[in-house]
CSV table of C-alpha atoms and ligand atoms in Angstrom, one decimal:
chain,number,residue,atom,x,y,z
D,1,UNK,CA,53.4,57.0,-115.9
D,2,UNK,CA,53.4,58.7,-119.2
D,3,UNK,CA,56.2,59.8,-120.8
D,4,UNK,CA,57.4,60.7,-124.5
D,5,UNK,CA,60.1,57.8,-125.5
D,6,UNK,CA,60.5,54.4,-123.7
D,7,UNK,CA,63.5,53.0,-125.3
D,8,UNK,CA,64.3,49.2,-125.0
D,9,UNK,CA,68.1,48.1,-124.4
D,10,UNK,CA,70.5,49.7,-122.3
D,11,UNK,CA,73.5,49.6,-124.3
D,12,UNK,CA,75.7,51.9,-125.6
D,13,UNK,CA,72.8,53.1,-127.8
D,14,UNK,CA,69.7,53.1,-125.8
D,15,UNK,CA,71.8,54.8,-123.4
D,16,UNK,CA,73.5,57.4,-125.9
D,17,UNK,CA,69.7,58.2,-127.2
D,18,UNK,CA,68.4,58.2,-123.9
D,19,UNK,CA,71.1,61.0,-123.4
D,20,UNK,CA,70.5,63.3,-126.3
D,21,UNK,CA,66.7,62.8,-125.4
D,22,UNK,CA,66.7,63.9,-121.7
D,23,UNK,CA,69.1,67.2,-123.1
D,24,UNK,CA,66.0,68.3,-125.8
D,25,UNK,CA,64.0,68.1,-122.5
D,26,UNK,CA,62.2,64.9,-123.7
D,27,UNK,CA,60.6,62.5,-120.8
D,28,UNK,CA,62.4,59.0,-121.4
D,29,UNK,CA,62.0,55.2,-119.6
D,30,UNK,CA,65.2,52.8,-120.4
D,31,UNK,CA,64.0,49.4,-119.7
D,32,UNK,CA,67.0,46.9,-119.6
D,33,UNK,CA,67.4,42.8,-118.4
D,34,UNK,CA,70.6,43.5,-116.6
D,35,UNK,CA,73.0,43.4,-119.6
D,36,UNK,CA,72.1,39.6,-120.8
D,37,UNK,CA,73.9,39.3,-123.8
D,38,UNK,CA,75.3,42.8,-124.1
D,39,UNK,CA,77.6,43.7,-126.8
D,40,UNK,CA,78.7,46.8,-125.0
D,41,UNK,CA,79.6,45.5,-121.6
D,42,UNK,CA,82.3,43.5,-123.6
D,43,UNK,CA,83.6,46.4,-126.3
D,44,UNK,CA,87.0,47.4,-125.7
D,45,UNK,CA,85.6,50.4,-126.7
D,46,UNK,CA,87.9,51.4,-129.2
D,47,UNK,CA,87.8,54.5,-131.8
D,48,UNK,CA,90.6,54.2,-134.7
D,49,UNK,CA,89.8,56.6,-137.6
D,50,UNK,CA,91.6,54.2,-140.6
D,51,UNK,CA,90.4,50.8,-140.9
D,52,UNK,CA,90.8,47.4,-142.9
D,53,UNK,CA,93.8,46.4,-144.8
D,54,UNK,CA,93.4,49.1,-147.6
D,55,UNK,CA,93.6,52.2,-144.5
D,56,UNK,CA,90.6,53.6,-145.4
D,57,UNK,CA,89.0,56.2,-142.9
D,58,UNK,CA,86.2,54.7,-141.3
D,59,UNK,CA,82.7,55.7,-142.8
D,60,UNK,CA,81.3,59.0,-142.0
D,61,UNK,CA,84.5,59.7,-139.3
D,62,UNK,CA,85.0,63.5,-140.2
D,63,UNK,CA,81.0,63.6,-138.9
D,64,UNK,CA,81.1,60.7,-136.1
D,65,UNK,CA,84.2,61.9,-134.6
D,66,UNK,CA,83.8,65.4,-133.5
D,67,UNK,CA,80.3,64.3,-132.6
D,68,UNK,CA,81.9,61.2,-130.4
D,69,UNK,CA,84.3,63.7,-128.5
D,70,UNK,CA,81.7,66.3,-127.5
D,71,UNK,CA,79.3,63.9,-126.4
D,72,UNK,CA,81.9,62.0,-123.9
D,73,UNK,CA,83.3,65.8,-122.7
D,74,UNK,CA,80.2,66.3,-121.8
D,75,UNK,CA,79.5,63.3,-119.7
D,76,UNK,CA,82.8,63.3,-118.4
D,77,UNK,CA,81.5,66.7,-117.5
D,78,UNK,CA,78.2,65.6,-116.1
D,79,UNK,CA,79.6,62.6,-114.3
D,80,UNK,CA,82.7,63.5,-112.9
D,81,UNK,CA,84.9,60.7,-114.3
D,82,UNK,CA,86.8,60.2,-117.5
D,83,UNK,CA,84.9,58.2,-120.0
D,84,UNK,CA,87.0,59.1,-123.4
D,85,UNK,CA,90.7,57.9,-123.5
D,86,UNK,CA,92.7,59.4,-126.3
D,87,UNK,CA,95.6,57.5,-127.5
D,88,UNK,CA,97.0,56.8,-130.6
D,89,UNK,CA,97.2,53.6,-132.6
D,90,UNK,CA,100.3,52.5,-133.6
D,91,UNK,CA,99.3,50.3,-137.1
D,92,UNK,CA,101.6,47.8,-138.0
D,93,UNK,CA,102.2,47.4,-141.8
D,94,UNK,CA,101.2,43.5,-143.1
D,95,UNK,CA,103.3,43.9,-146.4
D,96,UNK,CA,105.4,46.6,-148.4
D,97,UNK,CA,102.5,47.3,-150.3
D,98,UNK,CA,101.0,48.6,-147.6
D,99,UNK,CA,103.3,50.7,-146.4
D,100,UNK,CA,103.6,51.8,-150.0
D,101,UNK,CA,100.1,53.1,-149.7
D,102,UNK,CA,100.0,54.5,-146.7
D,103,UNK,CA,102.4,56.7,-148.1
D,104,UNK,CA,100.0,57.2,-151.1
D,105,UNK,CA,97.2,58.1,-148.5
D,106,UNK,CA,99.3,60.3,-146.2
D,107,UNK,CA,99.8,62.4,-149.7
D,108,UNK,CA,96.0,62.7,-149.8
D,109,UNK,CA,94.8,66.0,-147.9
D,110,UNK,CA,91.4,64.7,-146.3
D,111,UNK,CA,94.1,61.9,-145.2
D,112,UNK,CA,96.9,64.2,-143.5
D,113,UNK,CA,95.2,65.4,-140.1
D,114,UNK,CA,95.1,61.2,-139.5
D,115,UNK,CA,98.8,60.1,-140.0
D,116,UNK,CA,101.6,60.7,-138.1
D,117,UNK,CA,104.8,60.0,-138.4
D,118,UNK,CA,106.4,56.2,-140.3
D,119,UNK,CA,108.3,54.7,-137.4
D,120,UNK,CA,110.8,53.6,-140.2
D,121,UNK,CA,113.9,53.2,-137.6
D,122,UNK,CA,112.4,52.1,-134.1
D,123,UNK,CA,113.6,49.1,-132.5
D,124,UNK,CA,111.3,48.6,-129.9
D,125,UNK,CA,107.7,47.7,-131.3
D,126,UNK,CA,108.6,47.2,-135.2
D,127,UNK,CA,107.6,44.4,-137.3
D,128,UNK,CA,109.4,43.9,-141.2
D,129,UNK,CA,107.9,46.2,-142.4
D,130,UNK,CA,107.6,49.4,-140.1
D,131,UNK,CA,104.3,51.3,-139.0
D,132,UNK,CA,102.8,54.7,-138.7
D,133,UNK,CA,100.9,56.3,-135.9
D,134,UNK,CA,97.2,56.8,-136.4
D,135,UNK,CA,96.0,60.3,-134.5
D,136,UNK,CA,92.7,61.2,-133.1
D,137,UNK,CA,92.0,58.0,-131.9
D,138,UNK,CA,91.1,56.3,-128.2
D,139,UNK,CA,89.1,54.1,-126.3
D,140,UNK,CA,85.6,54.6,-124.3
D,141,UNK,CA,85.1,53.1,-121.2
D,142,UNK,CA,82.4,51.7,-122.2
D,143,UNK,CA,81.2,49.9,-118.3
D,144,UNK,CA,81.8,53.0,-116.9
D,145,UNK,CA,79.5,55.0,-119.4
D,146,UNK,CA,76.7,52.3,-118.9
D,147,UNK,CA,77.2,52.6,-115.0
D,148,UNK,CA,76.6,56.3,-114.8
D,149,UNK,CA,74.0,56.6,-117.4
D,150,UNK,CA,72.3,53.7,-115.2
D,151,UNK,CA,72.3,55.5,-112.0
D,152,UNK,CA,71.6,59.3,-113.6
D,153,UNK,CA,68.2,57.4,-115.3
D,154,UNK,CA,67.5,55.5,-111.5
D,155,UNK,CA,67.8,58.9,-109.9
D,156,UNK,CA,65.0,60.4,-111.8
D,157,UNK,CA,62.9,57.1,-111.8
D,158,UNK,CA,63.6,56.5,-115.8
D,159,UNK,CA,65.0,53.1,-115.9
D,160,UNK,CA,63.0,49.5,-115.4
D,161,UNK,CA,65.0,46.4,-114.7
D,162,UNK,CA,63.0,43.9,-116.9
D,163,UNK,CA,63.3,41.6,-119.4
D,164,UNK,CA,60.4,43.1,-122.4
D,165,UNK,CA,58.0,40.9,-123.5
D,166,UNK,CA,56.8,41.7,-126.7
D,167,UNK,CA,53.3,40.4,-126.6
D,168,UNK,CA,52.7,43.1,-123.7
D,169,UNK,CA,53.7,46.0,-126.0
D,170,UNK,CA,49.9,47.6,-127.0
D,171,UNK,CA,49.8,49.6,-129.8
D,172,UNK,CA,47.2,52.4,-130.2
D,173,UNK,CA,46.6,55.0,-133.2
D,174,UNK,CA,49.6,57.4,-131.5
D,175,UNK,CA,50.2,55.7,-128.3
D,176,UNK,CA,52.0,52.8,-126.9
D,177,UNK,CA,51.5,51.3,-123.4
D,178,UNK,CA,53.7,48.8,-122.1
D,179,UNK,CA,52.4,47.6,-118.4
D,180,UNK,CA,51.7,51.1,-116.9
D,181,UNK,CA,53.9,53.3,-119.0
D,182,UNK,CA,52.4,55.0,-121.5
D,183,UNK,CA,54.2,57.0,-124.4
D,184,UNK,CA,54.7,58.1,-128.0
D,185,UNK,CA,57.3,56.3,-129.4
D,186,UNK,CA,59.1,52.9,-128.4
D,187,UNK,CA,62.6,52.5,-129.4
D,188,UNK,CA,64.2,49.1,-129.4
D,189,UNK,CA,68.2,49.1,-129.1
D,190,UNK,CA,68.5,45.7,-128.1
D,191,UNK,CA,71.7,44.7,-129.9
D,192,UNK,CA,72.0,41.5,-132.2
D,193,UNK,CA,68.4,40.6,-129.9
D,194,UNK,CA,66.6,42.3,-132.4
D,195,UNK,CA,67.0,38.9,-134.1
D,196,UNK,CA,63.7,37.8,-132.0
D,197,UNK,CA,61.7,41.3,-132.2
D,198,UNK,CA,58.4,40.8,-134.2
D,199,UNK,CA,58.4,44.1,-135.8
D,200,UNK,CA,61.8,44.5,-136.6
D,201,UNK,CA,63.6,40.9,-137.5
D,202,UNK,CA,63.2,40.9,-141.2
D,203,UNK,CA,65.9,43.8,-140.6
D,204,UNK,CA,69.3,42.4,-142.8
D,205,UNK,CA,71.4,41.4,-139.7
D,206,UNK,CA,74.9,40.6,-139.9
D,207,UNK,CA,75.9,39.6,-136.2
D,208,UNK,CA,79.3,38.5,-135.9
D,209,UNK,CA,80.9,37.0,-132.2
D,210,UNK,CA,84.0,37.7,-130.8
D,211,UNK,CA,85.9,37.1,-128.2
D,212,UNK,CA,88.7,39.5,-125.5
D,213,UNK,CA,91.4,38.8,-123.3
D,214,UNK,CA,92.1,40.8,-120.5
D,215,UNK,CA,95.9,40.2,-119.4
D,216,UNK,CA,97.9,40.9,-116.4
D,217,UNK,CA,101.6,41.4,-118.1
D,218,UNK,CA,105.0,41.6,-116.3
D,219,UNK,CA,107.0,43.6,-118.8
D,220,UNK,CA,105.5,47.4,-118.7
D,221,UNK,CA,103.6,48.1,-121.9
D,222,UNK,CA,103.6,51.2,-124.5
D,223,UNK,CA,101.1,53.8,-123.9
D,224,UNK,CA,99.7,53.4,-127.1
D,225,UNK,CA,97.6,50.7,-128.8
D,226,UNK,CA,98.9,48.5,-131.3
D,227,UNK,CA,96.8,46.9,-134.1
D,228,UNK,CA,97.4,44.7,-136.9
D,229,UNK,CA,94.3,43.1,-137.5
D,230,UNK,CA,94.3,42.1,-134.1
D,231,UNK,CA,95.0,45.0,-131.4
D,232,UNK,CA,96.3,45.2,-128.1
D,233,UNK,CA,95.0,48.4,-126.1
D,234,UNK,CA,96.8,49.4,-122.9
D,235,UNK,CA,94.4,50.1,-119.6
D,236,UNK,CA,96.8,50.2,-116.5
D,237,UNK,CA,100.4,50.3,-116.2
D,238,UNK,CA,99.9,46.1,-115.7
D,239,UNK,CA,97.0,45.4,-117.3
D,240,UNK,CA,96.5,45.3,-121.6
D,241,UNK,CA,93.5,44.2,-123.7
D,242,UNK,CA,93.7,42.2,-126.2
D,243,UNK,CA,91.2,41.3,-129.6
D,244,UNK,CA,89.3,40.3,-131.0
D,245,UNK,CA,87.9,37.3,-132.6
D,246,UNK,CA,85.5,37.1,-135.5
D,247,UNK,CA,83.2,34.9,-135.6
D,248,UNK,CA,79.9,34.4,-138.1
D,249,UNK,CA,78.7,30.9,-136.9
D,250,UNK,CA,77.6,29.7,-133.9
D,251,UNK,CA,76.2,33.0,-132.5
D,252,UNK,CA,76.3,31.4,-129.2
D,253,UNK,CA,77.9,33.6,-126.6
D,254,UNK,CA,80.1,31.7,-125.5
D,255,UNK,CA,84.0,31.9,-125.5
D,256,UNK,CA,86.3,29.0,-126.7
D,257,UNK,CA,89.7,27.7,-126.1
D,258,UNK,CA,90.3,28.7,-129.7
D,259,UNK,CA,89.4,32.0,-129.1
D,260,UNK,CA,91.7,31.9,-126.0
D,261,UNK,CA,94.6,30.9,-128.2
D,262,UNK,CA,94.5,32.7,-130.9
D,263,UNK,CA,94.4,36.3,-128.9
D,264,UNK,CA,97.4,34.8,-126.8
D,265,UNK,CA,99.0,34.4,-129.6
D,266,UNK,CA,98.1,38.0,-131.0
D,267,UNK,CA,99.6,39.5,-128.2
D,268,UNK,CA,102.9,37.6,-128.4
D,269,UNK,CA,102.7,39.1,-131.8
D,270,UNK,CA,102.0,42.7,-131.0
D,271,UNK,CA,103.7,42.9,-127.8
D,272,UNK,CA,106.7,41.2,-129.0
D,273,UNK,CA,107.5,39.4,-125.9
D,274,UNK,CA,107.7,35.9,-124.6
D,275,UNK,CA,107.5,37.4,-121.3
D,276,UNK,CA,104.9,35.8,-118.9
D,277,UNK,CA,101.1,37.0,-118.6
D,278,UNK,CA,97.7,36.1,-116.7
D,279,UNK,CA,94.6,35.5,-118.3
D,280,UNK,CA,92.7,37.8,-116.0
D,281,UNK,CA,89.0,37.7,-118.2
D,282,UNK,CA,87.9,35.9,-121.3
D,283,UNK,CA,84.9,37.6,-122.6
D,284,UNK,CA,82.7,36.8,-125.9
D,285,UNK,CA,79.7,39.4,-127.0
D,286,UNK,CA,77.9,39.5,-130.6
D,287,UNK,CA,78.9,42.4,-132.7
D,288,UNK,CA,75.6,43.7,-134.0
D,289,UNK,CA,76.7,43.9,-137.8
D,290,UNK,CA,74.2,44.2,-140.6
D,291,UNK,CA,74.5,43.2,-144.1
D,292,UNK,CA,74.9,46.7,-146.0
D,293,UNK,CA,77.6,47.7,-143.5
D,294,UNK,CA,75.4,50.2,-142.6
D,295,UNK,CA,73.0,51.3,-139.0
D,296,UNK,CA,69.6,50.6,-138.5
D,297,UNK,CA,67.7,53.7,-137.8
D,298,UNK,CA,63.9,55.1,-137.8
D,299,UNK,CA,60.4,54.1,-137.4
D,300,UNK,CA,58.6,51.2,-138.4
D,301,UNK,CA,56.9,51.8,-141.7
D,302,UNK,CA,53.3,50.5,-140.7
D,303,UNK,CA,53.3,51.3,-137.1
D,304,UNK,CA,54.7,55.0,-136.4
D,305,UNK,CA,55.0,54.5,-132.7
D,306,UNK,CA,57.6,51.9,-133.1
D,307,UNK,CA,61.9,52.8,-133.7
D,308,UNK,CA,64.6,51.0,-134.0
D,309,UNK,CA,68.0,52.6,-133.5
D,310,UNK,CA,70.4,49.3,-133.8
D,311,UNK,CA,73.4,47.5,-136.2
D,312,UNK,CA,76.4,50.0,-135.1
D,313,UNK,CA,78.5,46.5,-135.5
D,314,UNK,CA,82.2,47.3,-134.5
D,315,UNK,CA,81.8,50.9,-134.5
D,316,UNK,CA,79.1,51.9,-131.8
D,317,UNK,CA,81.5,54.2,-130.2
D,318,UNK,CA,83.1,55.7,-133.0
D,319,UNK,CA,79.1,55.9,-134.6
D,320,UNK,CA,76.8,56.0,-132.1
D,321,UNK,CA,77.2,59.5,-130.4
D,322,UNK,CA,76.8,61.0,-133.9
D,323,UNK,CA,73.3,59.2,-135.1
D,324,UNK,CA,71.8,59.4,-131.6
D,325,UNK,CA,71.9,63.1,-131.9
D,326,UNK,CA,70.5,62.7,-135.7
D,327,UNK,CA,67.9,60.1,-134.8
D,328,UNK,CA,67.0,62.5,-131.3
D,329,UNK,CA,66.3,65.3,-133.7
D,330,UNK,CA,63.9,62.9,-135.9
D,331,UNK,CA,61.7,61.9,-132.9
D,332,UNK,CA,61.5,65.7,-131.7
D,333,UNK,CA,60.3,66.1,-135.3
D,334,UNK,CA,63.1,68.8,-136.5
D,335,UNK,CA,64.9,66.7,-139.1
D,336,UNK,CA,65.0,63.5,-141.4
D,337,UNK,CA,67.3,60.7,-140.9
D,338,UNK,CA,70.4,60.5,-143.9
D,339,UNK,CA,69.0,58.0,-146.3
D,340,UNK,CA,71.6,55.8,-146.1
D,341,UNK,CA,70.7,54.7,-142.4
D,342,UNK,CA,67.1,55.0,-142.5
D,343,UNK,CA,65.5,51.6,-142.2
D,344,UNK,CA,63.2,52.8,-145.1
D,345,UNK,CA,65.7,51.0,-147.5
D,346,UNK,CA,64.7,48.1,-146.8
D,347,UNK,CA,60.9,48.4,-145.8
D,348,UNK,CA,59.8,45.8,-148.2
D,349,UNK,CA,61.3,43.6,-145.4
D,350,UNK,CA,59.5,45.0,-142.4
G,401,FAD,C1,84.4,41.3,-128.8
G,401,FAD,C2,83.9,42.7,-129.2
G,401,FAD,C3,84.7,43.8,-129.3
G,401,FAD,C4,84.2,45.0,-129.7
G,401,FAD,N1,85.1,46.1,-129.7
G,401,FAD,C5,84.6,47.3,-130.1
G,401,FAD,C6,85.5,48.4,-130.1
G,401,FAD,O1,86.6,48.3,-129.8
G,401,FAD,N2,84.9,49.6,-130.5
G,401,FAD,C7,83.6,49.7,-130.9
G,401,FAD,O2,83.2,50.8,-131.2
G,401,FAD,N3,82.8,48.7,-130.8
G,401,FAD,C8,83.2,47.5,-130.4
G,401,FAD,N4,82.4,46.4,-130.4
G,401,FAD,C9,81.0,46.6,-130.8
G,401,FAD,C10,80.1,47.3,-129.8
G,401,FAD,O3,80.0,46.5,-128.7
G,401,FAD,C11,78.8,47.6,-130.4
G,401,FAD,O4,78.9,48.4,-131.6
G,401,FAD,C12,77.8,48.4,-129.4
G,401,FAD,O5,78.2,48.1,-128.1
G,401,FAD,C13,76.4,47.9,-129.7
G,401,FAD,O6,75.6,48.5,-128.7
G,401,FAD,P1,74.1,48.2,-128.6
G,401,FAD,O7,73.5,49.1,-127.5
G,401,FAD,O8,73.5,48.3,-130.0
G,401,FAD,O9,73.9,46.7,-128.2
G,401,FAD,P2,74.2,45.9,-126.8
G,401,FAD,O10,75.4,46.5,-126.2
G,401,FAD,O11,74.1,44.5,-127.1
G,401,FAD,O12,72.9,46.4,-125.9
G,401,FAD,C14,71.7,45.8,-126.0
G,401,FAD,C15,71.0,45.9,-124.7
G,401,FAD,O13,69.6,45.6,-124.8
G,401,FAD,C16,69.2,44.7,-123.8
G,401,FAD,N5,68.0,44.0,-124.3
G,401,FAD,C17,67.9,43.3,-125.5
G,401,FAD,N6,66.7,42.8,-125.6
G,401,FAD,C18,66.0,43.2,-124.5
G,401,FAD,C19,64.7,43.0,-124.1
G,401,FAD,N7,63.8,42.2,-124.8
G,401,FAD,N8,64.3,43.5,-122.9
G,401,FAD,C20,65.1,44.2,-122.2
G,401,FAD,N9,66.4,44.4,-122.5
G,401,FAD,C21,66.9,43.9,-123.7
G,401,FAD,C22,70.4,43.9,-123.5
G,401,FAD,O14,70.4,43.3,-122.2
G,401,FAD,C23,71.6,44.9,-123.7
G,401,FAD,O15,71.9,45.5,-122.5
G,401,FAD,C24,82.8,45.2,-130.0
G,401,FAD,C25,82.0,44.1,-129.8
G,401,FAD,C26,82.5,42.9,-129.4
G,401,FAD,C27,81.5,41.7,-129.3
């Protein structure tokens, strides 16, 4: 078989690039081992515009964002099933300096078209020292994206259940053949896995673990999400979400009875409840972080037939849609990557 792109990882952003590709009328394989270790399959999902104690907007939102929302219309579109929840985020003040500037920010004009409202005065979801609603925000479904993405690929014979061994992988002048595929570029999106890949490791990873609760609750909850550096996220009229952990060391996988109680205890917190609950899922995934806070993106520097398009860290679905449409333009050869994302910076390493 020969085709134009075989991209490695089925995530969120080998399946987001294997998207953009197939719409520029590129020929694409997605090879995948079932999920093992995904970071996506365990993503709540969510996109919130202001981040961090200091409510900054997150980097490059007024670009990612409108770049998020068409791509999910249009798979919602494609697929038949909602994808894209919007929903706003109520954000809890930590201290009355925060709130102080939040109303500094909410003064700023690039600022305004993100705040809402203080919630000075309610009762009913109000910590010491009040809130304010966050707009243009939401949650992907991020299982059900990978599930119809999975079966569109299957359906036109693009995707390969297997586990990618890199010594396979030949490399010719402009070709790569990996068992009887043949194409012009490899990508690799294989999450914090790109620990292991030979040509790309010396990348500056950052990965970071965490761990979600999925809770079965008794008292009805808000339709909106509530964070304060933890976050609960409504997803059925008895069923919340709630995260997530951070964790730098081990990068194991695996979720801990610490983990367990510290999100039980954050949901106390933001629900402000005592009322009963059921631990219906415990889940742990490696955020796919990398040093400069910034994505990996672009081809190798000595071998040309080789990408990587990786390091979204907690932001692959506020970030992704956006730089799989840049980095899909790159490999049709109709643009450069912004500098700032382009592996380039730090070819010295590679
Ligand atoms: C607890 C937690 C909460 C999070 N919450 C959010 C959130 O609310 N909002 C948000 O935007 N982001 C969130 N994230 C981050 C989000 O998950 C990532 O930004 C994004 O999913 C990364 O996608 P990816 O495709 O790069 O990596 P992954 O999802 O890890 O995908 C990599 C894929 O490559 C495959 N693979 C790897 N190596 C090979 C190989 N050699 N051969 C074959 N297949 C291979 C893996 O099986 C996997 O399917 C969260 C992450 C965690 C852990």
């Amino acid at each position: 078989m020969k085709v134009d792109v075989i991209i490695v990882g089925q995530g969120l952003a080998g399946s987001l690039l294997a998207w953009q590709l197939i719409q520029k009328q590129l020929r694409v394989v997605v090879m995948d081992d079932h999920h093992h270790g995904s970071s996506s399959l365990v993503a709540a999902g969510l996109v919130n515009p202001i981040s961090g104690k200091r409510l900054l907007k997150s980097w490059n939102v007024d670009r990612c964002l409108p770049a998020a929302l068409r791509t999910y219309r249009s798979m919602e579109g494609f697929f038949n099933r909602p994808l894209y929840h919007e929903m706003p985020v109520l954000r809890l003040f930590d201290s009355p300096q925060q709130r102080d500037l939040w109303k500094h920010r909410r003064s700023e004009p690039e600022y305004q078209r993100y705040f809402a409202n203080a919630l000075e005065s309610d009762p009913g979801c109000l910590n010491d020292y009040g809130g304010c609603y966050v707009r243009h925000s939401g949650y992907l479904n991020t299982r059900e994206l990978l599930a119809g993405i999975k079966t569109f690929l299957q359906r036109q014979d693009s995707f390969i259940a297997t586990d990618i061994r890199y010594d396979e992988i030949r490399l010719l002048p402009d070709a790569v053949i990996y068992q009887d595929v043949w194409a012009n570029h490899l990508v690799f999106c294989e999450g914090h896995r790109i620990s292991r890949n030979p040509w790309f490791s010396g990348l500056p990873l950052q990965p970071a673990q965490g761990e979600i609760l999925s809770l079965k609750v008794s008292k009805p909850v808000p339709q909106y999400i509530v964070n304060r550096g933890k976050w609960l996220l409504p997803v059925a009229p008895d069923r919340v979400k709630v995260g997530a952990t951070f964790q730098w060391q081990p990068i194991d996988g695996e979720p801990t009875l610490q983990g367990k109680q510290e999100l039980l205890a954050a949901y106390r917190l933001l629900s402000q409840t005592d009322s009963t609950c059921q631990v219906v899922d415990h889940e742990c995934g490696v955020r796919p972080g990398t040093r400069d806070k910034q994505p990996f993106i672009g081809m190798h520097p000595r071998y040309p037939q080789l990408g990587v398009f990786n390091g979204f860290g907690a932001k692959g679905a506020l970030w992704i849609p956006y730089y799989a449409e840049k980095f899909a333009d790159v490999l049709t050869g109709s643009t450069r990557l912004p500098q700032e994302t382009d592996i380039r910076r730090f070819a010295s390493y590679l």
